Amino acid sequence: MNNKYITNTVYNALTNKYLFARMFSMRYTKKQFEAEYPNDDACLEAVFQDRYGNLKVCPSCGVIDAKFYRVKKRQCYACEYCSYQLFPLANTIFRKTTTPLTDWFYAVYLFSTHKNGISAKTLERELGVTYKTAWRMCKHIGLLMQQENEQLIGEVEADETYIGGRHRGKRTGPADKEPVFGIVERNGRVMAKHVKSTGARVLIPLIEANVSPDNAIMTDQYGSYKSLVRRGYNHTTVNHSTLEYVRGNAHTNTIEGFWSQLKRSIDGTYHAVSPKYLQSYVDEFVFRYNFRGVAVGPLLLEKVSKVVL
Ligand SMILES: [Zn+2]
């Protein structure tokens, strides 16, 4: 396993041996999934354990090592001494849902096994729920894959691209395209963001937030990157206009490869993504890229208790 996979999320997983073993076993089969989450009680218990399993003291009566028992017919647990109630689903993507937790968990499982994501239409068919419910579920499950702020290290490549501009099979002008900016570690992780413009005022703060100046950064000769040297970066540029694509170590092939995968995926799965949802699509794609080679099912299911709405 490449060291660069050690992201915040993986670091958290490392501290949870059970999750770690399940993720890095590479496979998470439907059989395993069904054995772990056979019914709504098992799903609720999993979220409760992830969220409150390490609770040492009752937040209300202060009794140390108080046990919390499941309250019958309610989605909550109560302190054995003072009856203080904990609601594991509060503020999670499952809050106030009328959809069975088994359906939610299965939907998360489906997301983890489909490399290019799944559409609301597919979810509607698989779960037998309404399209509206399926659409809402997709949107909420997408939140589990939101990008975290992480520092990219080593040799990184930064680049901007334009996505979209294809409606009902017709190519339209660049005015319809949306700019996306990205930074990638060679053999490592990527961050990508839908931006308002590709001006220096937008791109430089994003670089400064994600890469510290002691790393080597490669870009093309686009004007927005001009100030990087002055800002202390070890900045190398690649001049695409003279066919100088690879000069020694100076290339942007990794990020360009990432862009073409992203565009192929959008064309293949969604045909077009409206600007409003572009970032959530990019987030999902980045998530799958950063966790390539590991089973993301257990990770996504564990994240349910961590993503607070
Ligand atoms: Zn208590």
PDB file of C-alpha atoms and ligand atoms in Angstrom:
ATOM      1  CA  MET A   1       0.000   0.000   0.000  1.00  0.00           C
ATOM      2  CA  ASN A   2       1.371   3.376  -1.047  1.00  0.00           C
ATOM      3  CA  ASN A   3       2.032   5.711   1.887  1.00  0.00           C
ATOM      4  CA  LYS A   4       0.237   8.487   0.129  1.00  0.00           C
ATOM      5  CA  TYR A   5      -3.070   6.765   0.739  1.00  0.00           C
ATOM      6  CA  ILE A   6      -2.751   7.869   4.357  1.00  0.00           C
ATOM      7  CA  THR A   7      -5.421  10.527   4.205  1.00  0.00           C
ATOM      8  CA  ASN A   8      -7.296  11.889   7.202  1.00  0.00           C
ATOM      9  CA  THR A   9      -9.990   9.303   6.643  1.00  0.00           C
ATOM     10  CA  VAL A  10      -7.555   6.431   6.402  1.00  0.00           C
ATOM     11  CA  TYR A  11      -5.770   7.731   9.457  1.00  0.00           C
ATOM     12  CA  ASN A  12      -9.049   7.538  11.354  1.00  0.00           C
ATOM     13  CA  ALA A  13      -9.559   4.054   9.957  1.00  0.00           C
ATOM     14  CA  LEU A  14      -6.113   3.046  11.203  1.00  0.00           C
ATOM     15  CA  THR A  15      -7.235   3.800  14.714  1.00  0.00           C
ATOM     16  CA  ASN A  16     -10.219   1.516  14.180  1.00  0.00           C
ATOM     17  CA  LYS A  17      -8.677  -1.905  13.583  1.00  0.00           C
ATOM     18  CA  TYR A  18     -11.956  -3.510  12.612  1.00  0.00           C
ATOM     19  CA  LEU A  19     -12.696  -0.959   9.901  1.00  0.00           C
ATOM     20  CA  PHE A  20      -9.090  -1.047   8.707  1.00  0.00           C
ATOM     21  CA  ALA A  21      -9.128  -4.824   8.249  1.00  0.00           C
ATOM     22  CA  ARG A  22     -12.402  -4.680   6.368  1.00  0.00           C
ATOM     23  CA  MET A  23     -11.281  -1.893   4.032  1.00  0.00           C
ATOM     24  CA  PHE A  24      -7.942  -3.367   3.163  1.00  0.00           C
ATOM     25  CA  SER A  25      -9.277  -6.848   2.582  1.00  0.00           C
ATOM     26  CA  MET A  26     -10.103  -5.216  -0.821  1.00  0.00           C
ATOM     27  CA  ARG A  27     -13.417  -6.999  -1.111  1.00  0.00           C
ATOM     28  CA  TYR A  28     -16.674  -6.372   0.660  1.00  0.00           C
ATOM     29  CA  THR A  29     -19.202  -8.825  -0.662  1.00  0.00           C
ATOM     30  CA  LYS A  30     -22.976  -8.617  -0.613  1.00  0.00           C
ATOM     31  CA  LYS A  31     -22.961 -11.669   1.642  1.00  0.00           C
ATOM     32  CA  GLN A  32     -20.725  -9.918   4.193  1.00  0.00           C
ATOM     33  CA  PHE A  33     -22.884  -6.814   3.976  1.00  0.00           C
ATOM     34  CA  GLU A  34     -26.129  -8.726   4.533  1.00  0.00           C
ATOM     35  CA  ALA A  35     -24.667 -10.639   7.473  1.00  0.00           C
ATOM     36  CA  GLU A  36     -23.647  -7.385   9.162  1.00  0.00           C
ATOM     37  CA  TYR A  37     -26.811  -5.409   8.533  1.00  0.00           C
ATOM     38  CA  PRO A  38     -29.688  -7.908   8.447  1.00  0.00           C
ATOM     39  CA  ASN A  39     -32.355  -5.527   9.802  1.00  0.00           C
ATOM     40  CA  ASP A  40     -33.051  -1.953  10.938  1.00  0.00           C
ATOM     41  CA  ASP A  41     -32.026  -2.703  14.543  1.00  0.00           C
ATOM     42  CA  ALA A  42     -28.590  -3.863  13.390  1.00  0.00           C
ATOM     43  CA  CYS A  43     -28.192  -0.710  11.248  1.00  0.00           C
ATOM     44  CA  LEU A  44     -29.187   1.564  14.143  1.00  0.00           C
ATOM     45  CA  GLU A  45     -26.860  -0.300  16.512  1.00  0.00           C
ATOM     46  CA  ALA A  46     -23.986   0.194  14.039  1.00  0.00           C
ATOM     47  CA  VAL A  47     -24.535   3.957  13.870  1.00  0.00           C
ATOM     48  CA  PHE A  48     -24.905   4.062  17.675  1.00  0.00           C
ATOM     49  CA  GLN A  49     -21.641   2.172  18.188  1.00  0.00           C
ATOM     50  CA  ASP A  50     -19.753   4.312  15.635  1.00  0.00           C
ATOM     51  CA  ARG A  51     -21.047   7.500  17.186  1.00  0.00           C
ATOM     52  CA  TYR A  52     -21.279   6.747  20.918  1.00  0.00           C
ATOM     53  CA  GLY A  53     -19.390   3.470  21.333  1.00  0.00           C
ATOM     54  CA  ASN A  54     -16.515   5.257  23.085  1.00  0.00           C
ATOM     55  CA  LEU A  55     -18.705   7.327  25.386  1.00  0.00           C
ATOM     56  CA  LYS A  56     -17.189   6.976  28.849  1.00  0.00           C
ATOM     57  CA  VAL A  57     -19.510   9.206  30.834  1.00  0.00           C
ATOM     58  CA  CYS A  58     -23.251   9.817  30.588  1.00  0.00           C
ATOM     59  CA  PRO A  59     -23.546  13.439  29.348  1.00  0.00           C
ATOM     60  CA  SER A  60     -26.508  14.026  31.665  1.00  0.00           C
ATOM     61  CA  CYS A  61     -25.914  12.310  35.039  1.00  0.00           C
ATOM     62  CA  GLY A  62     -22.142  12.005  34.685  1.00  0.00           C
ATOM     63  CA  VAL A  63     -22.021   8.358  35.777  1.00  0.00           C
ATOM     64  CA  ILE A  64     -18.851   6.716  34.517  1.00  0.00           C
ATOM     65  CA  ASP A  65     -19.291   3.661  32.288  1.00  0.00           C
ATOM     66  CA  ALA A  66     -23.081   4.015  32.315  1.00  0.00           C
ATOM     67  CA  LYS A  67     -24.702   1.547  29.934  1.00  0.00           C
ATOM     68  CA  PHE A  68     -27.156   2.767  27.332  1.00  0.00           C
ATOM     69  CA  TYR A  69     -29.982   0.443  26.412  1.00  0.00           C
ATOM     70  CA  ARG A  70     -32.118   0.495  23.289  1.00  0.00           C
ATOM     71  CA  VAL A  71     -35.528   2.102  23.802  1.00  0.00           C
ATOM     72  CA  LYS A  72     -38.159  -0.153  22.246  1.00  0.00           C
ATOM     73  CA  LYS A  73     -39.906   1.121  19.135  1.00  0.00           C
ATOM     74  CA  ARG A  74     -37.903   4.347  19.156  1.00  0.00           C
ATOM     75  CA  GLN A  75     -34.688   5.132  17.315  1.00  0.00           C
ATOM     76  CA  CYS A  76     -32.844   5.965  20.516  1.00  0.00           C
ATOM     77  CA  TYR A  77     -30.878   4.632  23.462  1.00  0.00           C
ATOM     78  CA  ALA A  78     -31.275   5.606  27.131  1.00  0.00           C
ATOM     79  CA  CYS A  79     -28.911   5.821  30.107  1.00  0.00           C
ATOM     80  CA  GLU A  80     -29.517   3.007  32.606  1.00  0.00           C
ATOM     81  CA  TYR A  81     -29.319   5.479  35.513  1.00  0.00           C
ATOM     82  CA  CYS A  82     -31.015   8.698  34.442  1.00  0.00           C
ATOM     83  CA  SER A  83     -32.827   7.618  31.239  1.00  0.00           C
ATOM     84  CA  TYR A  84     -31.116  10.395  29.268  1.00  0.00           C
ATOM     85  CA  GLN A  85     -31.708   9.622  25.601  1.00  0.00           C
ATOM     86  CA  LEU A  86     -29.189   9.536  22.763  1.00  0.00           C
ATOM     87  CA  PHE A  87     -30.456   9.636  19.173  1.00  0.00           C
ATOM     88  CA  PRO A  88     -27.741   8.173  16.954  1.00  0.00           C
ATOM     89  CA  LEU A  89     -29.429   9.334  13.725  1.00  0.00           C
ATOM     90  CA  ALA A  90     -29.745  12.984  14.800  1.00  0.00           C
ATOM     91  CA  ASN A  91     -27.955  15.297  12.354  1.00  0.00           C
ATOM     92  CA  THR A  92     -26.853  12.405  10.148  1.00  0.00           C
ATOM     93  CA  ILE A  93     -27.952  11.854   6.545  1.00  0.00           C
ATOM     94  CA  PHE A  94     -30.601   9.493   7.994  1.00  0.00           C
ATOM     95  CA  ARG A  95     -32.269  12.078  10.222  1.00  0.00           C
ATOM     96  CA  LYS A  96     -36.061  12.299   9.973  1.00  0.00           C
ATOM     97  CA  THR A  97     -36.149   9.608   7.319  1.00  0.00           C
ATOM     98  CA  THR A  98     -39.161   7.384   6.778  1.00  0.00           C
ATOM     99  CA  THR A  99     -37.176   5.057   4.529  1.00  0.00           C
ATOM    100  CA  PRO A 100     -36.070   1.866   6.344  1.00  0.00           C
ATOM    101  CA  LEU A 101     -32.428   1.960   7.446  1.00  0.00           C
ATOM    102  CA  THR A 102     -31.846  -1.331   5.621  1.00  0.00           C
ATOM    103  CA  ASP A 103     -32.726   0.459   2.352  1.00  0.00           C
ATOM    104  CA  TRP A 104     -30.359   3.316   3.184  1.00  0.00           C
ATOM    105  CA  PHE A 105     -27.553   0.957   4.069  1.00  0.00           C
ATOM    106  CA  TYR A 106     -28.120  -1.069   0.939  1.00  0.00           C
ATOM    107  CA  ALA A 107     -28.071   2.128  -1.131  1.00  0.00           C
ATOM    108  CA  VAL A 108     -24.718   3.080   0.444  1.00  0.00           C
ATOM    109  CA  TYR A 109     -23.493  -0.428  -0.317  1.00  0.00           C
ATOM    110  CA  LEU A 110     -24.545  -0.057  -3.969  1.00  0.00           C
ATOM    111  CA  PHE A 111     -22.634   3.228  -4.238  1.00  0.00           C
ATOM    112  CA  SER A 112     -19.548   1.475  -2.923  1.00  0.00           C
ATOM    113  CA  THR A 113     -19.698  -1.287  -5.510  1.00  0.00           C
ATOM    114  CA  HIS A 114     -20.451   0.783  -8.628  1.00  0.00           C
ATOM    115  CA  LYS A 115     -17.254   2.389  -9.823  1.00  0.00           C
ATOM    116  CA  ASN A 116     -19.012   5.161 -11.683  1.00  0.00           C
ATOM    117  CA  GLY A 117     -21.689   5.793  -9.098  1.00  0.00           C
ATOM    118  CA  ILE A 118     -25.365   5.039  -9.531  1.00  0.00           C
ATOM    119  CA  SER A 119     -28.215   7.170 -10.749  1.00  0.00           C
ATOM    120  CA  ALA A 120     -31.427   7.894  -8.880  1.00  0.00           C
ATOM    121  CA  LYS A 121     -33.221   5.883 -11.580  1.00  0.00           C
ATOM    122  CA  THR A 122     -31.171   2.775 -10.742  1.00  0.00           C
ATOM    123  CA  LEU A 123     -31.755   3.236  -7.027  1.00  0.00           C
ATOM    124  CA  GLU A 124     -35.496   3.658  -7.607  1.00  0.00           C
ATOM    125  CA  ARG A 125     -35.511   0.296  -9.416  1.00  0.00           C
ATOM    126  CA  GLU A 126     -33.242  -1.518  -6.946  1.00  0.00           C
ATOM    127  CA  LEU A 127     -35.093  -0.417  -3.804  1.00  0.00           C
ATOM    128  CA  GLY A 128     -38.624  -0.037  -5.107  1.00  0.00           C
ATOM    129  CA  VAL A 129     -38.839   3.517  -3.718  1.00  0.00           C
ATOM    130  CA  THR A 130     -40.187   6.578  -5.508  1.00  0.00           C
ATOM    131  CA  TYR A 131     -37.896   8.543  -7.803  1.00  0.00           C
ATOM    132  CA  LYS A 132     -38.098  11.517  -5.444  1.00  0.00           C
ATOM    133  CA  THR A 133     -36.912   9.391  -2.498  1.00  0.00           C
ATOM    134  CA  ALA A 134     -34.170   7.787  -4.583  1.00  0.00           C
ATOM    135  CA  TRP A 135     -32.960  11.200  -5.748  1.00  0.00           C
ATOM    136  CA  ARG A 136     -32.825  12.484  -2.168  1.00  0.00           C
ATOM    137  CA  MET A 137     -30.943   9.382  -1.060  1.00  0.00           C
ATOM    138  CA  CYS A 138     -28.351   9.846  -3.832  1.00  0.00           C
ATOM    139  CA  LYS A 139     -27.868  13.450  -2.808  1.00  0.00           C
ATOM    140  CA  HIS A 140     -27.367  12.529   0.861  1.00  0.00           C
ATOM    141  CA  ILE A 141     -25.076   9.584   0.180  1.00  0.00           C
ATOM    142  CA  GLY A 142     -23.007  11.949  -1.954  1.00  0.00           C
ATOM    143  CA  LEU A 143     -22.337  13.978   1.210  1.00  0.00           C
ATOM    144  CA  LEU A 144     -20.417  10.999   2.605  1.00  0.00           C
ATOM    145  CA  MET A 145     -17.955  11.460  -0.252  1.00  0.00           C
ATOM    146  CA  GLN A 146     -17.364  15.200   0.130  1.00  0.00           C
ATOM    147  CA  GLN A 147     -13.728  16.208  -0.104  1.00  0.00           C
ATOM    148  CA  GLU A 148     -11.874  16.817   3.124  1.00  0.00           C
ATOM    149  CA  ASN A 149      -9.204  19.476   3.315  1.00  0.00           C
ATOM    150  CA  GLU A 150      -5.948  17.609   3.061  1.00  0.00           C
ATOM    151  CA  GLN A 151      -2.391  18.727   2.488  1.00  0.00           C
ATOM    152  CA  LEU A 152      -0.985  17.342  -0.749  1.00  0.00           C
ATOM    153  CA  ILE A 153       2.708  16.502  -0.610  1.00  0.00           C
ATOM    154  CA  GLY A 154       5.705  15.597  -2.752  1.00  0.00           C
ATOM    155  CA  GLU A 155       5.664  16.423  -6.461  1.00  0.00           C
ATOM    156  CA  VAL A 156       2.271  17.820  -7.346  1.00  0.00           C
ATOM    157  CA  GLU A 157       0.707  18.922 -10.614  1.00  0.00           C
ATOM    158  CA  ALA A 158      -1.908  21.676 -10.788  1.00  0.00           C
ATOM    159  CA  ASP A 159      -4.143  22.360 -13.777  1.00  0.00           C
ATOM    160  CA  GLU A 160      -7.505  23.754 -14.785  1.00  0.00           C
ATOM    161  CA  THR A 161     -10.002  22.299 -17.211  1.00  0.00           C
ATOM    162  CA  TYR A 162     -13.488  22.943 -18.564  1.00  0.00           C
ATOM    163  CA  ILE A 163     -16.322  20.496 -18.157  1.00  0.00           C
ATOM    164  CA  GLY A 164     -19.731  20.241 -19.765  1.00  0.00           C
ATOM    165  CA  GLY A 165     -21.104  22.027 -22.775  1.00  0.00           C
ATOM    166  CA  ARG A 166     -22.739  18.960 -24.224  1.00  0.00           C
ATOM    167  CA  HIS A 167     -26.514  19.024 -24.349  1.00  0.00           C
ATOM    168  CA  ARG A 168     -28.556  16.281 -25.988  1.00  0.00           C
ATOM    169  CA  GLY A 169     -25.527  15.065 -27.907  1.00  0.00           C
ATOM    170  CA  LYS A 170     -24.669  18.458 -29.352  1.00  0.00           C
ATOM    171  CA  ARG A 171     -21.452  20.183 -28.513  1.00  0.00           C
ATOM    172  CA  THR A 172     -21.975  23.783 -27.587  1.00  0.00           C
ATOM    173  CA  GLY A 173     -19.576  26.664 -27.149  1.00  0.00           C
ATOM    174  CA  PRO A 174     -17.048  27.163 -24.333  1.00  0.00           C
ATOM    175  CA  ALA A 175     -19.444  29.633 -22.724  1.00  0.00           C
ATOM    176  CA  ASP A 176     -21.463  26.626 -21.530  1.00  0.00           C
ATOM    177  CA  LYS A 177     -18.466  24.938 -19.938  1.00  0.00           C
ATOM    178  CA  GLU A 178     -17.654  25.094 -16.258  1.00  0.00           C
ATOM    179  CA  PRO A 179     -14.088  25.584 -15.003  1.00  0.00           C
ATOM    180  CA  VAL A 180     -12.685  22.979 -12.616  1.00  0.00           C
ATOM    181  CA  PHE A 181      -9.332  23.313 -10.897  1.00  0.00           C
ATOM    182  CA  GLY A 182      -7.330  20.383  -9.573  1.00  0.00           C
ATOM    183  CA  ILE A 183      -4.086  19.421  -7.866  1.00  0.00           C
ATOM    184  CA  VAL A 184      -2.748  15.877  -7.900  1.00  0.00           C
ATOM    185  CA  GLU A 185       0.082  14.092  -6.141  1.00  0.00           C
ATOM    186  CA  ARG A 186       2.000  11.850  -8.485  1.00  0.00           C
ATOM    187  CA  ASN A 187       0.969   8.284  -7.519  1.00  0.00           C
ATOM    188  CA  GLY A 188      -1.233   9.712  -4.808  1.00  0.00           C
ATOM    189  CA  ARG A 189      -4.285  11.751  -4.033  1.00  0.00           C
ATOM    190  CA  VAL A 190      -6.124  14.473  -5.877  1.00  0.00           C
ATOM    191  CA  MET A 191      -8.249  17.482  -4.960  1.00  0.00           C
ATOM    192  CA  ALA A 192     -10.567  19.118  -7.469  1.00  0.00           C
ATOM    193  CA  LYS A 193     -12.910  22.034  -7.210  1.00  0.00           C
ATOM    194  CA  HIS A 194     -15.537  23.615  -9.421  1.00  0.00           C
ATOM    195  CA  VAL A 195     -14.420  27.265  -9.567  1.00  0.00           C
ATOM    196  CA  LYS A 196     -16.050  30.530 -10.622  1.00  0.00           C
ATOM    197  CA  SER A 197     -13.078  31.461 -12.758  1.00  0.00           C
ATOM    198  CA  THR A 198      -9.506  30.386 -13.416  1.00  0.00           C
ATOM    199  CA  GLY A 199      -8.026  33.735 -12.442  1.00  0.00           C
ATOM    200  CA  ALA A 200      -5.038  33.926 -10.097  1.00  0.00           C
ATOM    201  CA  ARG A 201      -7.248  35.356  -7.374  1.00  0.00           C
ATOM    202  CA  VAL A 202      -9.203  32.095  -7.333  1.00  0.00           C
ATOM    203  CA  LEU A 203      -6.485  29.528  -8.050  1.00  0.00           C
ATOM    204  CA  ILE A 204      -3.615  30.815  -5.873  1.00  0.00           C
ATOM    205  CA  PRO A 205      -5.567  30.645  -2.575  1.00  0.00           C
ATOM    206  CA  LEU A 206      -6.602  27.073  -3.447  1.00  0.00           C
ATOM    207  CA  ILE A 207      -2.983  26.100  -4.066  1.00  0.00           C
ATOM    208  CA  GLU A 208      -1.890  27.776  -0.836  1.00  0.00           C
ATOM    209  CA  ALA A 209      -4.613  25.975   1.119  1.00  0.00           C
ATOM    210  CA  ASN A 210      -3.691  22.527  -0.197  1.00  0.00           C
ATOM    211  CA  VAL A 211       0.062  22.566  -0.868  1.00  0.00           C
ATOM    212  CA  SER A 212       2.799  24.067   1.276  1.00  0.00           C
ATOM    213  CA  PRO A 213       5.669  25.874  -0.517  1.00  0.00           C
ATOM    214  CA  ASP A 214       8.241  23.171   0.302  1.00  0.00           C
ATOM    215  CA  ASN A 215       6.724  20.926  -2.375  1.00  0.00           C
ATOM    216  CA  ALA A 216       7.533  20.883  -6.087  1.00  0.00           C
ATOM    217  CA  ILE A 217       4.629  22.080  -8.203  1.00  0.00           C
ATOM    218  CA  MET A 218       4.256  21.634 -11.976  1.00  0.00           C
ATOM    219  CA  THR A 219       1.801  23.567 -14.119  1.00  0.00           C
ATOM    220  CA  ASP A 220       1.478  24.721 -17.686  1.00  0.00           C
ATOM    221  CA  GLN A 221       2.402  28.309 -18.561  1.00  0.00           C
ATOM    222  CA  TYR A 222      -1.035  29.707 -17.826  1.00  0.00           C
ATOM    223  CA  GLY A 223      -0.728  33.234 -16.408  1.00  0.00           C
ATOM    224  CA  SER A 224      -2.583  32.504 -13.164  1.00  0.00           C
ATOM    225  CA  TYR A 225       0.358  30.459 -11.886  1.00  0.00           C
ATOM    226  CA  LYS A 226       2.975  33.189 -12.464  1.00  0.00           C
ATOM    227  CA  SER A 227       3.290  34.289  -8.850  1.00  0.00           C
ATOM    228  CA  LEU A 228       4.070  30.834  -7.433  1.00  0.00           C
ATOM    229  CA  VAL A 229       7.844  31.304  -7.437  1.00  0.00           C
ATOM    230  CA  ARG A 230       7.502  34.648  -5.682  1.00  0.00           C
ATOM    231  CA  ARG A 231       5.351  32.904  -3.102  1.00  0.00           C
ATOM    232  CA  GLY A 232       8.141  30.461  -2.342  1.00  0.00           C
ATOM    233  CA  TYR A 233       7.058  27.449  -4.403  1.00  0.00           C
ATOM    234  CA  ASN A 234       9.489  25.280  -6.318  1.00  0.00           C
ATOM    235  CA  HIS A 235       7.486  25.897  -9.494  1.00  0.00           C
ATOM    236  CA  THR A 236       8.231  24.323 -12.867  1.00  0.00           C
ATOM    237  CA  THR A 237       6.219  25.050 -15.991  1.00  0.00           C
ATOM    238  CA  VAL A 238       5.575  22.948 -19.039  1.00  0.00           C
ATOM    239  CA  ASN A 239       5.178  24.727 -22.355  1.00  0.00           C
ATOM    240  CA  HIS A 240       2.437  22.893 -24.222  1.00  0.00           C
ATOM    241  CA  SER A 241       2.470  25.223 -27.215  1.00  0.00           C
ATOM    242  CA  THR A 242       5.920  24.056 -28.309  1.00  0.00           C
ATOM    243  CA  LEU A 243       5.054  20.359 -27.892  1.00  0.00           C
ATOM    244  CA  GLU A 244       7.328  20.287 -24.884  1.00  0.00           C
ATOM    245  CA  TYR A 245       5.156  17.910 -22.936  1.00  0.00           C
ATOM    246  CA  VAL A 246       7.830  16.138 -20.973  1.00  0.00           C
ATOM    247  CA  ARG A 247      11.049  17.845 -19.942  1.00  0.00           C
ATOM    248  CA  GLY A 248      12.740  15.621 -17.409  1.00  0.00           C
ATOM    249  CA  ASN A 249      10.367  15.470 -14.507  1.00  0.00           C
ATOM    250  CA  ALA A 250       8.344  18.453 -15.617  1.00  0.00           C
ATOM    251  CA  HIS A 251       5.023  17.264 -16.940  1.00  0.00           C
ATOM    252  CA  THR A 252       1.369  17.480 -16.072  1.00  0.00           C
ATOM    253  CA  ASN A 253       0.409  14.059 -17.402  1.00  0.00           C
ATOM    254  CA  THR A 254      -1.055  12.873 -14.099  1.00  0.00           C
ATOM    255  CA  ILE A 255      -3.620  15.655 -13.748  1.00  0.00           C
ATOM    256  CA  GLU A 256      -4.425  15.507 -17.466  1.00  0.00           C
ATOM    257  CA  GLY A 257      -5.052  11.767 -17.094  1.00  0.00           C
ATOM    258  CA  PHE A 258      -7.338  12.512 -14.169  1.00  0.00           C
ATOM    259  CA  TRP A 259      -9.312  15.079 -16.222  1.00  0.00           C
ATOM    260  CA  SER A 260      -9.850  12.659 -19.059  1.00  0.00           C
ATOM    261  CA  GLN A 261     -11.084   9.947 -16.661  1.00  0.00           C
ATOM    262  CA  LEU A 262     -13.438  12.450 -15.038  1.00  0.00           C
ATOM    263  CA  LYS A 263     -14.835  13.577 -18.400  1.00  0.00           C
ATOM    264  CA  ARG A 264     -15.264  10.024 -19.642  1.00  0.00           C
ATOM    265  CA  SER A 265     -17.124   9.146 -16.473  1.00  0.00           C
ATOM    266  CA  ILE A 266     -19.466  12.125 -16.771  1.00  0.00           C
ATOM    267  CA  ASP A 267     -20.163  11.311 -20.417  1.00  0.00           C
ATOM    268  CA  GLY A 268     -20.675   7.621 -19.636  1.00  0.00           C
ATOM    269  CA  THR A 269     -22.833   7.810 -16.516  1.00  0.00           C
ATOM    270  CA  TYR A 270     -24.603  11.124 -16.557  1.00  0.00           C
ATOM    271  CA  HIS A 271     -24.164  12.474 -20.136  1.00  0.00           C
ATOM    272  CA  ALA A 272     -24.232  15.954 -18.658  1.00  0.00           C
ATOM    273  CA  VAL A 273     -23.985  17.420 -15.189  1.00  0.00           C
ATOM    274  CA  SER A 274     -25.653  20.718 -14.402  1.00  0.00           C
ATOM    275  CA  PRO A 275     -23.369  23.361 -12.855  1.00  0.00           C
ATOM    276  CA  LYS A 276     -25.392  23.113  -9.644  1.00  0.00           C
ATOM    277  CA  TYR A 277     -24.401  19.477  -9.087  1.00  0.00           C
ATOM    278  CA  LEU A 278     -20.964  19.518 -10.685  1.00  0.00           C
ATOM    279  CA  GLN A 279     -19.105  19.829  -7.361  1.00  0.00           C
ATOM    280  CA  SER A 280     -20.890  16.868  -5.794  1.00  0.00           C
ATOM    281  CA  TYR A 281     -20.106  14.805  -8.876  1.00  0.00           C
ATOM    282  CA  VAL A 282     -16.461  15.888  -8.745  1.00  0.00           C
ATOM    283  CA  ASP A 283     -16.371  15.050  -5.002  1.00  0.00           C
ATOM    284  CA  GLU A 284     -17.633  11.539  -5.651  1.00  0.00           C
ATOM    285  CA  PHE A 285     -15.139  11.013  -8.444  1.00  0.00           C
ATOM    286  CA  VAL A 286     -12.260  12.324  -6.317  1.00  0.00           C
ATOM    287  CA  PHE A 287     -13.334  10.026  -3.473  1.00  0.00           C
ATOM    288  CA  ARG A 288     -13.221   6.972  -5.722  1.00  0.00           C
ATOM    289  CA  TYR A 289      -9.862   8.049  -7.164  1.00  0.00           C
ATOM    290  CA  ASN A 290      -8.319   8.610  -3.729  1.00  0.00           C
ATOM    291  CA  PHE A 291      -9.563   5.274  -2.443  1.00  0.00           C
ATOM    292  CA  ARG A 292      -8.808   3.241  -5.547  1.00  0.00           C
ATOM    293  CA  GLY A 293      -7.798  -0.285  -4.614  1.00  0.00           C
ATOM    294  CA  VAL A 294      -9.591  -0.450  -1.281  1.00  0.00           C
ATOM    295  CA  ALA A 295     -13.115  -1.596  -0.409  1.00  0.00           C
ATOM    296  CA  VAL A 296     -14.984   1.645   0.274  1.00  0.00           C
ATOM    297  CA  GLY A 297     -18.227   0.015   1.499  1.00  0.00           C
ATOM    298  CA  PRO A 298     -17.207  -0.291   5.168  1.00  0.00           C
ATOM    299  CA  LEU A 299     -15.632   3.172   5.025  1.00  0.00           C
ATOM    300  CA  LEU A 300     -18.787   4.835   3.677  1.00  0.00           C
ATOM    301  CA  LEU A 301     -20.996   3.038   6.199  1.00  0.00           C
ATOM    302  CA  GLU A 302     -18.736   4.155   9.020  1.00  0.00           C
ATOM    303  CA  LYS A 303     -18.774   7.735   7.709  1.00  0.00           C
ATOM    304  CA  VAL A 304     -22.536   7.920   8.221  1.00  0.00           C
ATOM    305  CA  SER A 305     -21.941   8.637  11.901  1.00  0.00           C
ATOM    306  CA  LYS A 306     -19.224  11.239  11.190  1.00  0.00           C
ATOM    307  CA  VAL A 307     -20.921  13.430   8.583  1.00  0.00           C
ATOM    308  CA  VAL A 308     -23.019  15.925  10.482  1.00  0.00           C
ATOM    309  CA  LEU A 309     -25.602  17.915   8.559  1.00  0.00           C
TER     310      LEU A 309
HETATM  311 ZN    ZN B   1     -27.263   9.139  32.804  1.00  0.00          ZN
END
